Coordinates of C-alpha atoms in Angstrom, one line a residue:
Chain A
M1 CA 110.6 86.9 98.7
K2 CA 106.8 87.9 99.6
I3 CA 105.8 90.9 97.5
L4 CA 102.7 92.8 98.2
V5 CA 100.7 94.7 95.7
T6 CA 97.7 97.3 95.7
V7 CA 95.0 97.6 93.6
K8 CA 92.9 100.5 93.5
R9 CA 88.9 100.1 90.9
V10 CA 88.6 103.4 89.5
V11 CA 86.1 104.7 86.1
D12 CA 88.2 103.1 83.3
Y13 CA 90.5 105.0 81.5
N14 CA 89.0 105.7 78.3
V15 CA 85.4 107.2 80.0
K16 CA 84.5 110.5 79.5
V17 CA 83.8 111.7 83.5
R18 CA 80.8 113.9 84.0
V19 CA 80.1 116.1 87.0
K20 CA 77.0 115.7 88.8
D21 CA 74.3 118.3 88.7
D22 CA 74.5 118.8 92.0
N23 CA 78.3 119.3 92.1
S24 CA 78.8 116.5 94.3
G25 CA 81.3 114.9 92.8
V26 CA 81.3 112.8 89.6
E27 CA 79.3 110.4 87.8
T28 CA 79.9 106.9 88.8
A29 CA 76.6 105.1 88.9
N30 CA 76.5 102.8 85.8
V31 CA 80.0 104.6 84.5
K32 CA 82.4 101.4 83.1
M33 CA 85.0 100.5 86.3
S34 CA 88.4 98.9 85.9
M35 CA 91.9 98.7 87.4
N36 CA 93.4 101.6 87.5
P37 CA 96.4 101.6 85.0
F38 CA 99.2 101.7 87.1
C39 CA 98.3 99.5 89.4
E40 CA 98.1 96.9 86.5
I41 CA 102.0 98.1 86.1
A42 CA 102.5 97.1 89.7
V43 CA 100.7 93.6 89.2
E44 CA 102.4 92.8 86.2
E45 CA 106.0 93.9 87.9
A46 CA 105.2 91.6 90.8
V47 CA 104.2 88.2 88.3
R48 CA 107.6 89.2 86.8
L49 CA 109.7 89.4 89.8
K50 CA 107.8 85.6 90.0
E51 CA 109.0 84.8 87.2
K52 CA 112.3 85.9 87.5
G53 CA 112.5 83.3 90.8
V54 CA 112.9 86.5 92.9
A55 CA 109.3 86.5 94.4
T56 CA 107.9 83.4 96.0
E57 CA 104.4 84.8 96.8
I58 CA 102.3 87.6 95.7
V59 CA 99.4 88.9 97.6
V60 CA 97.4 91.8 96.3
A61 CA 95.4 93.9 98.7
S62 CA 92.5 96.7 97.5
I63 CA 90.7 99.2 99.7
G64 CA 86.9 99.5 98.5
P65 CA 83.3 98.5 98.2
A66 CA 82.1 95.0 97.8
Q67 CA 83.1 95.1 93.9
S68 CA 86.7 95.7 94.1
Q69 CA 86.6 91.9 94.6
E70 CA 86.4 92.1 91.0
T71 CA 89.8 94.2 90.6
L72 CA 91.4 91.3 93.1
R73 CA 90.0 88.6 90.9
T74 CA 91.9 90.3 88.0
A75 CA 95.1 90.4 89.6
L76 CA 94.5 87.2 91.1
A77 CA 94.2 86.2 87.2
L78 CA 97.3 88.1 86.2
G79 CA 99.3 86.0 88.2
A80 CA 99.0 87.2 92.0
D81 CA 98.7 84.5 94.8
R82 CA 95.6 85.8 97.0
A83 CA 93.7 88.7 97.9
I84 CA 93.1 90.8 100.9
L85 CA 90.0 93.2 100.3
V86 CA 89.7 95.9 103.2
K87 CA 86.1 96.6 102.5
T88 CA 84.5 100.0 103.1
E89 CA 81.9 101.9 101.6
E90 CA 83.7 105.2 102.8
N91 CA 85.8 107.1 100.4
V92 CA 89.3 106.7 101.9
E93 CA 91.8 109.5 101.3
P94 CA 95.4 108.4 100.8
L95 CA 96.6 108.6 104.5
G96 CA 93.4 106.5 105.4
V97 CA 95.0 104.2 102.9
A98 CA 98.7 104.2 104.0
K99 CA 97.4 103.5 107.7
L100 CA 95.5 100.3 106.4
L101 CA 97.9 99.2 104.5
K102 CA 100.7 99.4 107.3
E103 CA 98.4 96.8 109.3
V104 CA 97.9 94.5 106.5
I105 CA 101.6 94.8 106.0
G106 CA 102.3 93.8 110.1
K107 CA 100.4 90.8 109.3
E108 CA 101.8 89.6 106.1
S109 CA 105.5 90.8 106.6
P110 CA 106.2 91.8 102.4
E111 CA 109.3 92.2 101.9
L112 CA 108.4 94.7 98.6
V113 CA 105.6 96.6 98.4
I114 CA 104.6 97.7 94.7
M115 CA 101.8 100.2 93.7
G116 CA 100.8 102.8 91.0
K117 CA 102.3 105.9 91.7
Q118 CA 98.5 107.5 91.4
S119 CA 95.4 107.0 90.4
I120 CA 93.9 108.3 87.6
D121 CA 90.5 109.5 89.9
G122 CA 92.3 111.4 93.0
D123 CA 95.4 112.2 90.8
N124 CA 96.6 112.5 94.8
N125 CA 100.2 110.3 93.9
Q126 CA 100.4 110.2 97.9
S127 CA 99.7 106.7 99.4
G128 CA 103.2 105.1 98.3
Q129 CA 105.5 107.8 99.7
M130 CA 102.6 107.8 103.0
L131 CA 103.0 104.4 103.7
A132 CA 106.5 104.4 103.3
A133 CA 106.3 107.3 105.9
L134 CA 104.4 105.6 108.4
L135 CA 106.7 102.4 107.5
D136 CA 109.8 103.9 107.9
W137 CA 110.8 102.2 104.7
P138 CA 112.7 103.8 101.9
Q139 CA 110.5 104.7 98.5
G140 CA 111.0 104.7 95.0
T141 CA 109.0 106.3 93.5
F142 CA 107.8 107.0 89.8
A143 CA 109.8 103.4 88.8
S144 CA 110.5 102.9 84.7
E145 CA 113.2 99.8 85.8
V146 CA 113.7 97.8 89.4
N147 CA 116.2 95.7 89.9
I148 CA 116.1 93.6 93.0
A149 CA 119.6 91.7 94.4
D150 CA 121.4 91.1 97.7
G151 CA 118.8 92.4 99.7
K152 CA 118.5 95.5 97.6
A153 CA 116.4 97.2 95.0
A154 CA 118.0 99.7 92.4
V155 CA 115.1 101.6 91.2
T156 CA 115.3 104.1 88.2
R157 CA 113.1 106.6 88.8
E158 CA 111.3 109.2 86.0
V159 CA 112.2 112.7 87.3
D160 CA 111.3 116.1 85.6
G161 CA 115.0 116.1 83.9
G162 CA 115.7 112.5 82.7
L163 CA 116.1 109.5 84.6
E164 CA 117.8 109.3 88.3
T165 CA 118.7 106.0 89.9
V166 CA 118.4 105.1 94.0
A167 CA 119.5 102.0 95.7
L168 CA 117.0 101.2 98.6
N169 CA 117.5 98.6 101.3
L170 CA 114.4 96.4 101.6
P171 CA 112.2 96.3 102.7
A172 CA 110.8 99.2 100.6
V173 CA 107.7 100.8 99.0
V174 CA 108.4 101.3 94.7
T175 CA 105.8 103.0 92.9
T176 CA 104.9 102.4 89.3
D177 CA 105.3 105.0 86.1
L178 CA 103.8 104.1 83.1
R179 CA 106.8 103.0 81.4
L180 CA 108.0 100.1 84.1
N181 CA 106.3 97.5 81.9
E182 CA 104.1 96.4 79.6
P183 CA 101.0 94.5 81.3
R184 CA 99.7 91.2 79.9
F185 CA 96.1 90.4 79.4
A186 CA 94.3 87.7 81.8
S187 CA 93.8 84.1 79.7
L188 CA 90.2 82.8 80.1
P189 CA 92.0 79.7 81.9
N190 CA 94.1 81.8 84.4
I191 CA 90.5 83.5 85.0
M192 CA 88.7 80.7 85.6
K193 CA 91.5 79.7 88.1
A194 CA 91.8 82.9 89.9
K195 CA 87.9 81.8 91.0
R196 CA 89.5 79.6 92.9
K197 CA 92.2 81.8 94.5
P198 CA 91.8 82.3 98.1
L199 CA 90.5 86.0 99.0
E200 CA 90.0 87.2 102.3
E201 CA 87.8 90.4 103.4
T202 CA 88.3 92.1 106.6
T203 CA 87.2 95.7 107.4
P204 CA 89.1 99.1 108.9
A205 CA 87.3 98.7 112.2
D206 CA 88.9 95.1 112.4
L207 CA 92.2 96.3 111.2
G208 CA 92.0 99.0 114.0
V209 CA 91.8 102.2 111.6
D210 CA 90.4 105.4 112.0
I211 CA 90.1 106.6 108.4
A212 CA 88.2 109.6 109.4
A213 CA 88.3 112.4 106.2
R214 CA 90.5 114.8 107.1
T215 CA 89.4 117.3 103.9
T216 CA 86.0 117.7 102.8
T217 CA 85.3 118.0 99.3
L218 CA 82.9 121.5 98.8
K219 CA 82.3 121.0 95.5
V220 CA 83.4 119.6 92.0
E221 CA 83.0 121.3 88.9
A222 CA 83.4 121.1 85.1
P223 CA 86.5 122.6 84.0
A224 CA 85.9 125.8 82.0
Q225 CA 85.3 124.2 78.3
R226 CA 87.3 125.6 75.6
Q227 CA 85.3 126.0 72.8
A228 CA 86.7 125.0 69.3
G229 CA 88.1 128.1 67.4
I230 CA 88.6 128.2 63.5
K231 CA 90.1 125.8 60.5
V232 CA 92.7 127.6 58.7
E233 CA 93.5 126.4 54.7
T234 CA 97.5 127.2 54.5
V235 CA 100.6 127.3 56.4
A236 CA 100.3 131.2 55.5
E237 CA 96.8 131.6 57.0
L238 CA 98.0 130.1 59.9
V239 CA 101.1 132.3 60.4
E240 CA 99.3 135.1 59.7
K241 CA 96.8 134.6 62.3
L242 CA 99.5 133.5 65.0
K243 CA 101.3 137.1 63.9
N244 CA 98.3 139.6 64.0
E245 CA 95.4 137.7 65.6
A246 CA 96.6 135.8 68.7
K247 CA 99.7 137.7 68.7
V248 CA 101.9 135.0 70.2
I249 CA 105.2 134.7 67.6
Chain B
M1 CA 101.0 132.3 110.8
A2 CA 103.8 131.2 108.7
I3 CA 104.0 129.5 105.7
L4 CA 107.2 127.3 104.8
V5 CA 108.5 127.0 101.2
I6 CA 110.5 124.1 100.2
A7 CA 112.8 125.4 97.6
E8 CA 113.1 123.2 94.2
H9 CA 116.9 123.5 93.2
N10 CA 120.6 121.7 91.6
N11 CA 122.6 123.3 94.2
E12 CA 123.5 126.1 92.0
T13 CA 120.3 127.9 91.0
L14 CA 117.0 128.2 92.5
G15 CA 114.3 126.4 90.6
A16 CA 111.2 128.5 88.5
S17 CA 108.8 126.3 90.1
T18 CA 109.7 127.4 93.5
L19 CA 108.5 130.9 92.2
S20 CA 105.4 130.1 91.4
T21 CA 105.3 128.2 94.7
L22 CA 106.5 131.4 96.6
A23 CA 103.4 133.1 94.5
A24 CA 100.8 130.3 95.9
A25 CA 102.3 130.9 99.4
A26 CA 102.1 135.0 99.1
K27 CA 97.9 134.9 97.9
I28 CA 97.6 132.2 101.3
G29 CA 99.5 135.5 103.5
G30 CA 101.4 135.6 106.2
D31 CA 105.4 135.4 106.6
V32 CA 107.1 132.7 104.1
H33 CA 110.0 131.4 104.9
V34 CA 111.9 129.0 102.6
L35 CA 114.0 125.8 103.2
V36 CA 116.9 125.5 101.1
A37 CA 118.4 121.8 101.3
G38 CA 121.5 121.2 99.6
S39 CA 125.3 120.5 99.4
N40 CA 127.1 123.7 98.0
S41 CA 124.2 125.1 97.8
Q42 CA 125.1 128.7 99.1
A43 CA 124.1 130.7 96.3
V44 CA 120.4 129.2 96.4
A45 CA 120.1 130.1 100.0
E46 CA 120.6 133.5 99.0
A47 CA 118.7 133.6 95.9
A48 CA 115.4 132.5 97.8
S49 CA 116.7 135.3 100.5
A50 CA 116.8 137.7 97.5
C51 CA 113.0 136.8 96.7
S52 CA 110.9 140.0 97.7
S53 CA 108.5 137.5 99.8
V54 CA 111.0 135.7 101.5
S55 CA 111.2 136.9 105.1
K56 CA 113.6 133.9 106.4
V57 CA 115.2 131.3 105.0
L58 CA 116.4 128.1 106.3
H59 CA 119.7 126.4 105.3
A60 CA 120.6 122.9 105.7
E61 CA 123.7 121.9 104.1
H62 CA 125.5 118.3 104.4
A63 CA 127.1 116.3 101.3
D64 CA 124.3 113.6 101.3
L65 CA 122.1 116.5 100.2
A66 CA 123.4 116.7 96.9
H67 CA 120.7 114.9 95.7
P68 CA 118.6 114.8 98.6
T69 CA 116.3 111.5 98.8
A70 CA 112.4 112.0 99.4
E71 CA 113.6 110.5 102.9
S72 CA 115.6 113.0 103.9
L73 CA 114.1 115.9 103.1
A74 CA 110.9 115.0 104.7
A75 CA 112.4 114.2 107.5
I76 CA 114.7 117.6 107.9
V77 CA 111.5 119.2 107.0
V78 CA 109.2 117.4 110.3
A79 CA 111.8 118.2 112.2
N80 CA 111.6 122.0 111.2
A81 CA 108.0 121.8 110.9
E82 CA 106.9 123.4 114.1
G83 CA 105.5 126.8 113.9
Y84 CA 104.1 126.7 110.8
S85 CA 100.7 126.5 109.4
H86 CA 101.4 125.8 105.9
I87 CA 104.0 123.8 103.9
L88 CA 104.5 123.9 100.6
A89 CA 106.0 122.7 97.3
S90 CA 106.0 122.8 93.9
A91 CA 103.6 119.5 92.1
S92 CA 107.1 118.8 90.4
T93 CA 108.2 115.2 90.5
F94 CA 110.4 116.7 93.2
G95 CA 107.5 118.0 95.6
K96 CA 105.6 115.1 94.7
N97 CA 108.0 112.7 95.9
F98 CA 108.8 114.0 99.5
T99 CA 105.5 116.1 100.9
P100 CA 103.2 112.8 101.0
R101 CA 105.8 111.4 103.6
V102 CA 105.8 115.0 105.3
G103 CA 102.1 114.5 105.7
A104 CA 102.3 111.0 106.8
K105 CA 104.7 111.8 109.6
L106 CA 103.1 114.9 110.4
D107 CA 100.0 112.8 110.4
V108 CA 97.8 115.2 108.1
Q109 CA 96.2 114.6 104.5
P110 CA 98.2 116.7 102.3
I111 CA 96.8 118.3 99.1
S112 CA 97.7 117.7 95.8
D113 CA 98.5 120.2 93.0
I114 CA 96.5 123.3 94.0
V115 CA 95.4 125.3 91.0
S116 CA 93.9 127.9 93.4
V117 CA 93.8 129.4 96.7
E118 CA 90.4 129.7 97.6
S119 CA 91.2 130.7 101.4
E120 CA 93.9 129.4 103.8
D121 CA 92.4 126.2 104.6
T122 CA 90.6 126.1 101.3
F123 CA 91.8 124.9 98.0
K124 CA 91.2 124.2 94.3
R125 CA 92.4 121.5 92.8
P126 CA 92.1 118.8 89.3
I127 CA 91.0 115.4 89.2
Y128 CA 90.2 113.0 86.6
A129 CA 93.0 114.1 84.3
G130 CA 91.7 117.6 84.7
N131 CA 88.0 116.6 83.5
A132 CA 87.0 117.8 87.0
I133 CA 88.2 120.9 89.4
A134 CA 87.4 120.3 93.0
T135 CA 87.0 123.1 96.3
V136 CA 88.7 121.4 99.0
Q137 CA 88.9 122.2 102.9
S138 CA 91.3 120.4 105.3
S139 CA 90.9 120.4 109.0
D140 CA 94.6 119.5 109.7
S141 CA 95.9 121.7 112.0
V142 CA 99.1 121.8 109.4
K143 CA 98.4 122.0 105.5
V144 CA 100.9 119.9 103.3
I145 CA 100.3 121.1 100.0
T146 CA 101.8 120.9 96.1
V147 CA 101.5 123.6 93.9
R148 CA 101.1 124.0 90.0
G149 CA 103.3 125.7 88.9
T150 CA 101.7 126.8 85.7
A151 CA 98.9 128.4 87.8
F152 CA 100.4 131.0 89.6
D153 CA 102.4 133.6 88.2
A154 CA 106.1 133.6 89.2
V155 CA 107.3 136.3 92.3
E156 CA 109.5 138.9 91.7
A157 CA 113.2 137.0 92.1
S158 CA 115.0 140.1 93.5
G159 CA 114.2 143.1 96.1
G160 CA 114.4 141.2 99.6
S161 CA 117.2 140.5 101.9
A162 CA 116.2 137.9 104.3
E163 CA 118.2 136.5 107.0
I164 CA 119.2 133.2 106.0
A165 CA 119.6 130.6 109.2
A166 CA 121.7 127.6 109.1
I167 CA 119.9 124.3 110.4
D168 CA 121.4 121.0 111.3
A169 CA 120.8 118.1 108.8
A170 CA 122.9 115.4 109.7
A171 CA 120.7 113.6 112.5
H172 CA 118.2 113.1 109.5
I173 CA 120.0 111.7 107.2
F174 CA 117.8 108.5 106.1
D175 CA 120.7 105.6 105.6
K176 CA 118.5 103.0 104.0
S177 CA 118.1 104.8 100.8
K178 CA 121.0 106.5 98.6
F179 CA 120.9 108.5 95.6
E180 CA 123.3 106.5 92.6
S181 CA 122.9 107.9 89.3
Q182 CA 120.9 110.7 87.1
E183 CA 120.8 110.7 83.6
L184 CA 119.5 113.9 82.3
T185 CA 118.4 114.9 79.1
K186 CA 120.6 117.4 77.6
S187 CA 119.1 120.5 75.7
E188 CA 119.5 124.1 74.8
R189 CA 116.2 124.9 74.6
P190 CA 114.0 126.4 77.2
E191 CA 112.5 124.3 80.1
L192 CA 109.5 122.4 78.9
T193 CA 106.8 123.7 82.3
A194 CA 108.7 127.3 81.7
A195 CA 109.0 127.9 78.0
K196 CA 106.4 130.2 76.2
V197 CA 105.8 128.4 73.5
I198 CA 105.7 124.4 73.2
I199 CA 105.5 122.5 69.7
S200 CA 104.8 118.9 70.6
G201 CA 104.7 115.9 68.3
G202 CA 102.7 112.5 68.5
R203 CA 102.4 109.3 67.0
G204 CA 101.9 110.9 63.8
M205 CA 105.4 112.1 63.6
G206 CA 106.4 108.5 62.3
S207 CA 110.1 108.4 63.8
G208 CA 112.4 110.1 65.9
E209 CA 114.2 111.6 62.9
N210 CA 111.4 113.3 61.9
F211 CA 111.6 114.9 65.2
Q212 CA 114.2 117.0 63.5
M213 CA 111.8 119.0 61.5
I214 CA 109.9 119.7 65.3
E215 CA 113.0 120.8 66.4
E216 CA 114.1 123.1 63.7
I217 CA 110.8 125.2 64.0
A218 CA 111.4 124.9 67.7
D219 CA 114.9 126.7 67.7
K220 CA 113.3 129.2 65.1
L221 CA 110.5 130.4 67.6
G222 CA 112.8 129.9 71.1
A223 CA 110.5 127.1 71.9
A224 CA 110.3 124.1 73.8
V225 CA 109.8 120.6 72.2
G226 CA 107.2 118.4 73.6
A227 CA 105.7 115.1 72.9
S228 CA 102.4 112.7 73.8
R229 CA 102.7 109.8 75.6
A230 CA 102.4 107.5 72.2
A231 CA 105.2 109.1 70.6
V232 CA 107.7 108.3 73.8
D233 CA 106.6 105.0 74.1
A234 CA 107.4 104.5 70.6
G235 CA 111.0 105.5 71.5
F236 CA 111.0 109.0 68.7
V237 CA 112.1 111.1 72.7
P238 CA 112.9 110.4 75.6
N239 CA 110.4 110.5 78.3
D240 CA 110.9 113.7 80.3
Y241 CA 109.5 115.2 77.0
Q242 CA 106.2 113.8 77.8
V243 CA 103.0 116.0 78.4
G244 CA 99.9 115.0 79.8
Q245 CA 98.5 113.4 83.3
T246 CA 101.7 111.3 83.6
G247 CA 103.7 113.8 82.2
K248 CA 104.1 117.6 82.7
I249 CA 101.7 120.2 82.8
V250 CA 101.7 123.1 80.8
A251 CA 100.7 126.1 80.3
P252 CA 102.3 128.2 77.4
E253 CA 101.1 131.5 75.4
L254 CA 101.4 128.9 72.0
Y255 CA 100.9 125.0 71.9
I256 CA 101.2 123.4 68.9
A257 CA 100.5 120.0 68.5
V258 CA 101.2 118.1 65.4
G259 CA 100.2 114.5 64.6
I260 CA 98.6 114.4 68.1
S261 CA 95.2 113.0 68.6
G262 CA 94.0 114.6 72.0
A263 CA 93.5 111.6 74.4
I264 CA 92.4 112.5 77.8
Q265 CA 95.3 112.0 79.2
H266 CA 97.2 114.6 76.7
L267 CA 95.0 117.3 77.1
A268 CA 95.3 117.3 80.9
G269 CA 98.5 118.3 80.8
M270 CA 97.9 121.4 78.1
K271 CA 94.1 122.3 77.9
D272 CA 95.4 125.5 79.8
S273 CA 97.3 126.7 77.1
K274 CA 96.6 130.5 75.7
V275 CA 96.4 129.5 72.6
I276 CA 96.3 126.0 70.9
V277 CA 96.9 124.9 67.1
A278 CA 96.6 121.6 66.2
I279 CA 98.0 120.5 63.0
N280 CA 96.5 117.0 61.5
K281 CA 95.3 115.2 58.8
D282 CA 92.5 113.6 60.5
E283 CA 89.5 116.2 60.9
E284 CA 88.1 113.9 63.5
A285 CA 90.6 113.9 65.8
P286 CA 89.8 115.0 69.5
I287 CA 92.1 117.8 69.4
F288 CA 90.6 120.0 67.0
Q289 CA 87.7 120.6 69.9
I290 CA 89.8 122.8 72.1
A291 CA 91.7 124.0 69.2
D292 CA 91.9 128.1 68.5
Y293 CA 93.6 127.0 65.4
G294 CA 93.4 124.3 63.7
L295 CA 95.1 123.0 59.8
V296 CA 94.1 119.8 58.7
A297 CA 96.8 118.7 56.3
D298 CA 100.1 116.1 56.3
L299 CA 102.3 116.9 58.6
F300 CA 105.2 116.1 56.2
K301 CA 104.1 118.8 54.1
V302 CA 103.1 121.3 56.4
L303 CA 106.3 121.1 58.8
P304 CA 108.6 122.4 55.9
E305 CA 106.6 125.1 54.6
L306 CA 105.9 126.4 58.4
K307 CA 109.3 126.2 58.8
D308 CA 110.1 128.5 55.7
A309 CA 107.3 130.6 56.8
L310 CA 108.5 131.6 60.2

């Protein structure tokens, strides 16, 4: 079985982002970038499926600027077999992402697509669901367990009240939650090997997809800042303040 | 202009998140219709029809909708989308699962997790784990939106008597995915996202047994119990306790963080709480930078004292 995994290059999750002075967005120049954490989990899951003998080939795809090659090389070092970069300098919305991926999937015909449940920059949590809709495939979102057998995927999903299991006919789209697995680190020999693995480049125009944005970001602001309050010395003082000053208990 | 709100429910009662979503719909303005898709869900349709701001209820009944899959639900919504300028659902795991599917089928770009309505086509939403707020304007003919429940006050659940119209669901049941089972966490305490008071534990709790101390205090306060990702990953509590960017977003009157350092991912889920209390033995912990009341002390000493003081 062939698996397609998608990865996105985002501002590293440890970075405290700064809103630009002109309110046009968030400062990304000279900021540490890395693979979106949910995408790392997606790559890891695909690699584990290959190690179990379920998957035969892992293709990793990314949409973004030339630097996204680094993110793809990271995925190759983790165990993906080859990579596809849809190169664009535009900021592509989830609808555009889903349309581009649909074309890539049309060429590659994977039986399973694994994506992160959301990117930690846009926080949209949409692309996987939208891709599944465009393909008319079933979806298993927020997965914390995936079992593949007999042309079906049993996906345990993290929902608000607990867990839910759905059975999906393959081909299907699965999006990963944090608890699906613990991603491995790439070893130096694997990083060296990854440099020789194939990385193919294409563009939205080559794929014939219009990625014109449907939404306009008018303004990006810093959220209202909370100020540090006071330190109390004892539990009695804390309870007194909560009762009489804040009046919340 | 009419707005369609998709109800979140358990086939018996209308979810609190739906009432917040209805409040966002009221801010946009226009007729508000509610779609209830379920099995044996007449009580939910009636509850929706009783909400004062609702003018019509679309009710889809089908055995396979007892636990509707995103695929079937999205298909029902798309089939009934004609005439609506906005389609709204709560930004819970329920809404996040099917609304993007609706957006893709209608060829529109959805807007996730809005925290304010600026006008009928302009909304604010947090990005980068709540570290920036984006104002976005949609040029799509239909706006497909999920609403952050804690950002809108629930509408009155009484005073209305909207017409309930049955709609057909059978043609839209998607046969390539099937609900198998669920395993819900049972709790006597209030639901995390709706609780007035929340007490959360982090890695500092040390073990699952020690959460007992937090639970006893929660019982005294009528509070819900939450947790940081570290506490969930360490297996102290189930994952639906998790507060943060990847867990639940809460905004209670009082949030008590015990043994939680305050990583950005956690703060994204709770920094809109009215009053924040931090109990941590590390006085450099980032949580103190946003806490209204901080107590630098060993939680194992403080929690029993706090329980006795309440």
